[in-house]
mmCIF file of N, CA and C in Angstrom:
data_model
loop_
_atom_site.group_PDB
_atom_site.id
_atom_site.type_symbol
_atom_site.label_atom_id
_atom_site.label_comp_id
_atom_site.label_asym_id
_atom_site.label_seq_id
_atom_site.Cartn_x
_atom_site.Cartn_y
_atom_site.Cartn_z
ATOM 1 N N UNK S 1 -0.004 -3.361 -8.395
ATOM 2 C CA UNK S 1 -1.041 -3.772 -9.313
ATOM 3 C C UNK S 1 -0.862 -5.252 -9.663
ATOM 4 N N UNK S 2 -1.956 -5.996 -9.876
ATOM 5 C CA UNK S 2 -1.922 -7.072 -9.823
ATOM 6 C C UNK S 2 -2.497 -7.570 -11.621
ATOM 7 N N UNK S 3 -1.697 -8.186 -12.512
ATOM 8 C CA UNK S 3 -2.148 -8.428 -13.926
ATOM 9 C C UNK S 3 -2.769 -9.833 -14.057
ATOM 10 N N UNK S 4 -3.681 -9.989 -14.553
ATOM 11 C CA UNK S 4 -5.079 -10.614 -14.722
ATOM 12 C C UNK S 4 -5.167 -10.564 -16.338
ATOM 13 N N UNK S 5 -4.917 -11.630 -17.093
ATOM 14 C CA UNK S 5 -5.526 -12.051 -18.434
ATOM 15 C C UNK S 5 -5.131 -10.078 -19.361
ATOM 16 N N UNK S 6 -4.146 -9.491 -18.802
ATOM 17 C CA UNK S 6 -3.220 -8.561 -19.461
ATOM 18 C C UNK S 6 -4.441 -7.418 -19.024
ATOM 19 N N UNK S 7 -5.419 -7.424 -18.308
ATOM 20 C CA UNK S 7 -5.410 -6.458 -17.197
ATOM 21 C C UNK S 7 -5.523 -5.772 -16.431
ATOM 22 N N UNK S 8 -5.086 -4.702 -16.312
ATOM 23 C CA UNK S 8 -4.411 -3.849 -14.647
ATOM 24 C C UNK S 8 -5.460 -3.696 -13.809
ATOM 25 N N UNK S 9 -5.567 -5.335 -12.721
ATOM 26 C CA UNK S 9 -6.258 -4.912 -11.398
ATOM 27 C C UNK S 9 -5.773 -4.486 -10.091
ATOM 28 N N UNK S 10 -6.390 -3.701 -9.124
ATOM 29 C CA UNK S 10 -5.868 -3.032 -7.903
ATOM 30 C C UNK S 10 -6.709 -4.074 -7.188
ATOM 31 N N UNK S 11 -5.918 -3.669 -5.843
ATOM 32 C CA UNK S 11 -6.433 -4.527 -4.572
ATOM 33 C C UNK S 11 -6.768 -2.798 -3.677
ATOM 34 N N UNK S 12 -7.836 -3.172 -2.911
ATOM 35 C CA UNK S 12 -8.134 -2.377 -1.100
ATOM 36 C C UNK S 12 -6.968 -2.387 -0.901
ATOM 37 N N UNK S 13 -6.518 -0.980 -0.202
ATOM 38 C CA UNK S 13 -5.895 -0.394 0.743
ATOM 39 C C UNK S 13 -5.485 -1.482 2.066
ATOM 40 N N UNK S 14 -6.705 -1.715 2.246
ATOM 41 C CA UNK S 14 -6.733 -2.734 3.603
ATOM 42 C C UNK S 14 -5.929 -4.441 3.045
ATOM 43 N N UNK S 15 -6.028 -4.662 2.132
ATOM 44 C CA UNK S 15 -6.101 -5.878 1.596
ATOM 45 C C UNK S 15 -4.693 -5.855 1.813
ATOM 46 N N UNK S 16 -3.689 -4.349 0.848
ATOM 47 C CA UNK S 16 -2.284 -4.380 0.412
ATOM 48 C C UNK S 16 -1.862 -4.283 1.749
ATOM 49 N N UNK S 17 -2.231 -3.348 2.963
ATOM 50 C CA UNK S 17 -1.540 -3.316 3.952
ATOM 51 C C UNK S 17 -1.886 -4.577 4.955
ATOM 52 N N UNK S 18 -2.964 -5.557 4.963
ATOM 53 C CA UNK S 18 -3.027 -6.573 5.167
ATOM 54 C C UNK S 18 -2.069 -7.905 4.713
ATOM 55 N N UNK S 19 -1.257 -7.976 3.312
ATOM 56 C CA UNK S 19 -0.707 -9.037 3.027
ATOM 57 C C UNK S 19 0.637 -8.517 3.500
ATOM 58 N N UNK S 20 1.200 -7.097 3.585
ATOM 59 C CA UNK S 20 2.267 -6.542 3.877
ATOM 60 C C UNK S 20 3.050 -7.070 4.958
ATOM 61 N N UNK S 21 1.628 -6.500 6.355
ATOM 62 C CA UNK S 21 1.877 -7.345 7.599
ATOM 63 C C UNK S 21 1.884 -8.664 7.421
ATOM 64 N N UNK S 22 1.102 -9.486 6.879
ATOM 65 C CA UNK S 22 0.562 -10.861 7.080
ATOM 66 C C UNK S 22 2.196 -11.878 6.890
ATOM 67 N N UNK S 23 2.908 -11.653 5.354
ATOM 68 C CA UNK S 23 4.004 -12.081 4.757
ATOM 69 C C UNK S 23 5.585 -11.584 5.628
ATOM 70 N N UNK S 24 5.189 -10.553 6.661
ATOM 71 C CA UNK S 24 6.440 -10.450 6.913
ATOM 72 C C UNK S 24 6.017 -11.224 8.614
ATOM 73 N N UNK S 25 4.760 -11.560 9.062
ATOM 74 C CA UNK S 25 4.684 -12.065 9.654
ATOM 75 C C UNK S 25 4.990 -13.679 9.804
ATOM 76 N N UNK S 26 4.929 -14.021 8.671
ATOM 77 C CA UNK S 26 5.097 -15.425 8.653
ATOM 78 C C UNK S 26 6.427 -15.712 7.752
ATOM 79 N N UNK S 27 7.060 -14.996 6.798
ATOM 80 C CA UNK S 27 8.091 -15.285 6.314
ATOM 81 C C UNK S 27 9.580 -14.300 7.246
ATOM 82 N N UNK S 28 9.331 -12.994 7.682
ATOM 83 C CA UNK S 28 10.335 -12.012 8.267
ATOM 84 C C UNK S 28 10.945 -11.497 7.711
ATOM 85 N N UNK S 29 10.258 -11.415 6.247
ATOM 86 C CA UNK S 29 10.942 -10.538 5.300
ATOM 87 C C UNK S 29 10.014 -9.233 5.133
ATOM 88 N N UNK S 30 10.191 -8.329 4.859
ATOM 89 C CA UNK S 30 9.293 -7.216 4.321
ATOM 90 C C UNK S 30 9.009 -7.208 2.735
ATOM 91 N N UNK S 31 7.708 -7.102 3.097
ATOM 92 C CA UNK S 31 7.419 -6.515 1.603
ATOM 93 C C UNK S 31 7.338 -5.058 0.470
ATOM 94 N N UNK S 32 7.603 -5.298 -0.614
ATOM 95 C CA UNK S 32 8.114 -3.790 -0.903
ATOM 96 C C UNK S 32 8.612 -2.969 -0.202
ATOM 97 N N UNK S 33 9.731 -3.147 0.235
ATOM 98 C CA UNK S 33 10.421 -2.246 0.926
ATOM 99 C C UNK S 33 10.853 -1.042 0.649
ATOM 100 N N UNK S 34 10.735 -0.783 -0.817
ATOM 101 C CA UNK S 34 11.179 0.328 -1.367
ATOM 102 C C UNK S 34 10.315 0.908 -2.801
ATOM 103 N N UNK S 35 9.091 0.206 -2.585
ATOM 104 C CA UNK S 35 8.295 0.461 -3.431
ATOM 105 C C UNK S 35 6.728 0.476 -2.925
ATOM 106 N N UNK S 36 5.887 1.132 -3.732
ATOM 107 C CA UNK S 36 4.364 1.385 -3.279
ATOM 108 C C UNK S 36 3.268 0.568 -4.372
ATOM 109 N N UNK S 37 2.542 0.063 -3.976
ATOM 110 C CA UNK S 37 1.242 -0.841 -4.931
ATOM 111 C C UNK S 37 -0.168 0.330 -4.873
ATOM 112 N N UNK S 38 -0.518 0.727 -5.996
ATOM 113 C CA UNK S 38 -1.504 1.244 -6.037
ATOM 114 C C UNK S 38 -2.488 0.479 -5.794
ATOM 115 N N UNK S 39 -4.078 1.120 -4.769
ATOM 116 C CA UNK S 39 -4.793 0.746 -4.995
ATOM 117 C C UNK S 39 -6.184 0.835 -5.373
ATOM 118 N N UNK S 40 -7.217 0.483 -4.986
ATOM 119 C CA UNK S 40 -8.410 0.565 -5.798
ATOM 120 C C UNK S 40 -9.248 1.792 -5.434
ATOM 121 N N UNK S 41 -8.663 2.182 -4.086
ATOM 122 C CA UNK S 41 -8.947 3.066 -3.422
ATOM 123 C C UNK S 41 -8.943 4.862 -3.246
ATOM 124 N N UNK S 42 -9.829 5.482 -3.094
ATOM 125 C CA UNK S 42 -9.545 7.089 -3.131
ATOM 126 C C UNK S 42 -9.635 8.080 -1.650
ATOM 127 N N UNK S 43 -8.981 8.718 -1.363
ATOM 128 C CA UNK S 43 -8.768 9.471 -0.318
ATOM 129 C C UNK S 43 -10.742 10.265 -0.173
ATOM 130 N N UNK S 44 -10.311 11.549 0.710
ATOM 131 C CA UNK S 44 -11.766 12.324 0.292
ATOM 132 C C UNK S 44 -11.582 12.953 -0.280
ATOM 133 N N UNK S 45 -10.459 13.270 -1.183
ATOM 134 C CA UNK S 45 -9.811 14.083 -1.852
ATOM 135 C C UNK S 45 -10.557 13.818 -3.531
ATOM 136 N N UNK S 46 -10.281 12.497 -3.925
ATOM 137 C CA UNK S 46 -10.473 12.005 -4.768
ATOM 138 C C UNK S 46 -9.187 11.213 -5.236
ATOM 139 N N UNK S 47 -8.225 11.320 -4.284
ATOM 140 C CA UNK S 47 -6.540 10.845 -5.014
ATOM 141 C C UNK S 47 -6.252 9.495 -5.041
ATOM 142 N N UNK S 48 -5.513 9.009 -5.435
ATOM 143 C CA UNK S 48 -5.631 7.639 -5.363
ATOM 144 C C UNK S 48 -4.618 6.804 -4.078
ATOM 145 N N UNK S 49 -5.055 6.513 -3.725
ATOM 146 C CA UNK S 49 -3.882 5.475 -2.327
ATOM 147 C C UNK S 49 -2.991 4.764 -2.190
ATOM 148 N N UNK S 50 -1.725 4.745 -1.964
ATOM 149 C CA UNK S 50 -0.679 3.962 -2.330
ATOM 150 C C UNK S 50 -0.484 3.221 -1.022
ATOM 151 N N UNK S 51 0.113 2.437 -1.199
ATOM 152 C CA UNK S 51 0.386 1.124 0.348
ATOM 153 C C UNK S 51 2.386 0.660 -0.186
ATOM 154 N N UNK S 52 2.824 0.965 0.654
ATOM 155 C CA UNK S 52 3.620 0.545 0.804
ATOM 156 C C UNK S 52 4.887 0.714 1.384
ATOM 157 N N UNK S 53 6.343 0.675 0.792
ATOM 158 C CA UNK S 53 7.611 1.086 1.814
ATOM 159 C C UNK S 53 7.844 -0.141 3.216
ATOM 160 N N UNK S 54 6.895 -0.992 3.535
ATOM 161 C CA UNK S 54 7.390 -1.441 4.155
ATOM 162 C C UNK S 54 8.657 -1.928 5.117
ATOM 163 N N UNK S 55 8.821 -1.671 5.956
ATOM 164 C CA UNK S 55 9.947 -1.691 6.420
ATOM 165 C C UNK S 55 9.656 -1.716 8.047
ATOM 166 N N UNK S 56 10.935 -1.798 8.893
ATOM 167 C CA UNK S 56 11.019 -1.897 10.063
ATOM 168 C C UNK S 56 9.829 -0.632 10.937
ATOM 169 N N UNK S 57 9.877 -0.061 10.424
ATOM 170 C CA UNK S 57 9.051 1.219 11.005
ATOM 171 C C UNK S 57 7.812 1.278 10.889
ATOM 172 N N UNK S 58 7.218 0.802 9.521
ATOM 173 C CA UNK S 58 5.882 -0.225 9.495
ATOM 174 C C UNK S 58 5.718 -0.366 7.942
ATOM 175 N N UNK S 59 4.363 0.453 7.402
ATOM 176 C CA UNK S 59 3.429 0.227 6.285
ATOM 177 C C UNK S 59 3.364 1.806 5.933
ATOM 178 N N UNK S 60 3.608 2.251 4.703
ATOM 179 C CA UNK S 60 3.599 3.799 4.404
ATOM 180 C C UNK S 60 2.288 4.042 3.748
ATOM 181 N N UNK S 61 1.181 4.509 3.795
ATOM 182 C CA UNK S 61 0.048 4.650 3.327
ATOM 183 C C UNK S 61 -0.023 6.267 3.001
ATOM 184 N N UNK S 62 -0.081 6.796 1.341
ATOM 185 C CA UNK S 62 0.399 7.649 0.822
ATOM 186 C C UNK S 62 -0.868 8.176 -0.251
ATOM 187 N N UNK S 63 -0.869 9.261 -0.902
ATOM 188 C CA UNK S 63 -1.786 9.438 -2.293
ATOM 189 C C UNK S 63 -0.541 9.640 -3.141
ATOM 190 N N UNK S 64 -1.486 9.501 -4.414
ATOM 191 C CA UNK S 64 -0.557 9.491 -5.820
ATOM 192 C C UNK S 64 -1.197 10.357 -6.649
ATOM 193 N N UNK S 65 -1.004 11.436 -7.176
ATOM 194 C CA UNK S 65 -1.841 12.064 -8.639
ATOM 195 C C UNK S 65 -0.369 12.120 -9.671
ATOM 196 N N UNK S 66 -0.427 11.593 -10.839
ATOM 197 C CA UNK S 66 0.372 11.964 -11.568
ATOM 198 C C UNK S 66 1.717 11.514 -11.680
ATOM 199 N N UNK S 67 2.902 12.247 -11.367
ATOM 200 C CA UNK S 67 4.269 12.189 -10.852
ATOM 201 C C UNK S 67 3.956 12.721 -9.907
ATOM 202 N N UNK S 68 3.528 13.155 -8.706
ATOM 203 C CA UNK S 68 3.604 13.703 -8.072
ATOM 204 C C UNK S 68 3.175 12.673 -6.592
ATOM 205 N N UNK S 69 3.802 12.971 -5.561
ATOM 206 C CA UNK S 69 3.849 11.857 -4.749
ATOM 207 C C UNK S 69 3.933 12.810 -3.014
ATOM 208 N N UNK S 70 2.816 13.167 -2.821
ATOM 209 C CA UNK S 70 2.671 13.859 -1.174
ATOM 210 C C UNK S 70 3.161 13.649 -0.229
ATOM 211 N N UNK S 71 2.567 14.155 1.067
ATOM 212 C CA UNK S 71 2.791 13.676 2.691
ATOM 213 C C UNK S 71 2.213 12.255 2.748
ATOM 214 N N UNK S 72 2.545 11.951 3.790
ATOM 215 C CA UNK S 72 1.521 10.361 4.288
ATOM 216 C C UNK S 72 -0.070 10.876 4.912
ATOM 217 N N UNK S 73 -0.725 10.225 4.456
ATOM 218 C CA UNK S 73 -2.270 10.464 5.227
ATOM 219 C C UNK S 73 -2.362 9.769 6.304
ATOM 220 N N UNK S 74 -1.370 8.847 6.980
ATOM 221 C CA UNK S 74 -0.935 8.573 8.081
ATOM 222 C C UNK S 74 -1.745 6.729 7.854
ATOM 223 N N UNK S 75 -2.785 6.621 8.776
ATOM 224 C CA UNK S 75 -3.019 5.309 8.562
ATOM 225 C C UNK S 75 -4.166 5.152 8.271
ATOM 226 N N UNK S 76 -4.604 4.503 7.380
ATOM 227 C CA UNK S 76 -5.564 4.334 7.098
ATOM 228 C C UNK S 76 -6.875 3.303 7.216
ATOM 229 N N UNK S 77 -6.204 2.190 7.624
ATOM 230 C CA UNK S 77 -6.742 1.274 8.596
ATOM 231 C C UNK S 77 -6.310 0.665 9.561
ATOM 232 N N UNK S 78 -6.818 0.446 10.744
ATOM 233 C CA UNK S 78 -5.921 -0.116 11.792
ATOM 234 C C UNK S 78 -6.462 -1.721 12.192
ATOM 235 N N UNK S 79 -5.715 -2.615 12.114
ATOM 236 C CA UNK S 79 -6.025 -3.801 12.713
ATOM 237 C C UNK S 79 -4.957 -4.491 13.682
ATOM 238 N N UNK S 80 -5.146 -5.310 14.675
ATOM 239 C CA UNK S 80 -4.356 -5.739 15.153
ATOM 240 C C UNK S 80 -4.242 -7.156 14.430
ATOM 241 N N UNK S 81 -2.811 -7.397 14.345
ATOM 242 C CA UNK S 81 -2.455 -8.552 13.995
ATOM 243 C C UNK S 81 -1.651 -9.591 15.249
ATOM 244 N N UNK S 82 -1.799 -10.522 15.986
ATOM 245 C CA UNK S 82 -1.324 -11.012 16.708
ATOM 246 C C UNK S 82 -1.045 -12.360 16.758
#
């Protein structure tokens, strides 16, 4: 989540897993590696979409209700970055 004049805005799904790749592309670090950014986004479920975990293996794209924290919905957008 991103704080704005105190507040709480989300970014697209596409956007978070877009800067994820983008920053480890140009710096070689990963981002949130061990953490998830909610975003603005809802499954067909109605749940809300998490982006993150980053790491060597890729981009974890997840739902969130509550405390409660599921399977992966696998990917949710695909772009090539090159």
């Amino acid at each position: 989540d991103v704080k704005a004049g105190g507040e709480r805005m989300t970014v697209s799904a596409i956007a978070e897993t877009a800067k994820d790749f983008l920053v480890y592309k140009k710096t070689g670090s990963y981002v949130n590696p061990q953490r998830y950014a909610r975003t603005s986004d809802l499954d067909s479920d109605g749940l809300r979409v998490i982006v993150g975990c980053c790491d060597a293996k890729g981009v974890s794209v997840n739902v969130h209700w509550g405390d409660h924290r599921p399977g992966n919905l696998g990917i949710a957008a695909s772009r090539k970055f090159a």
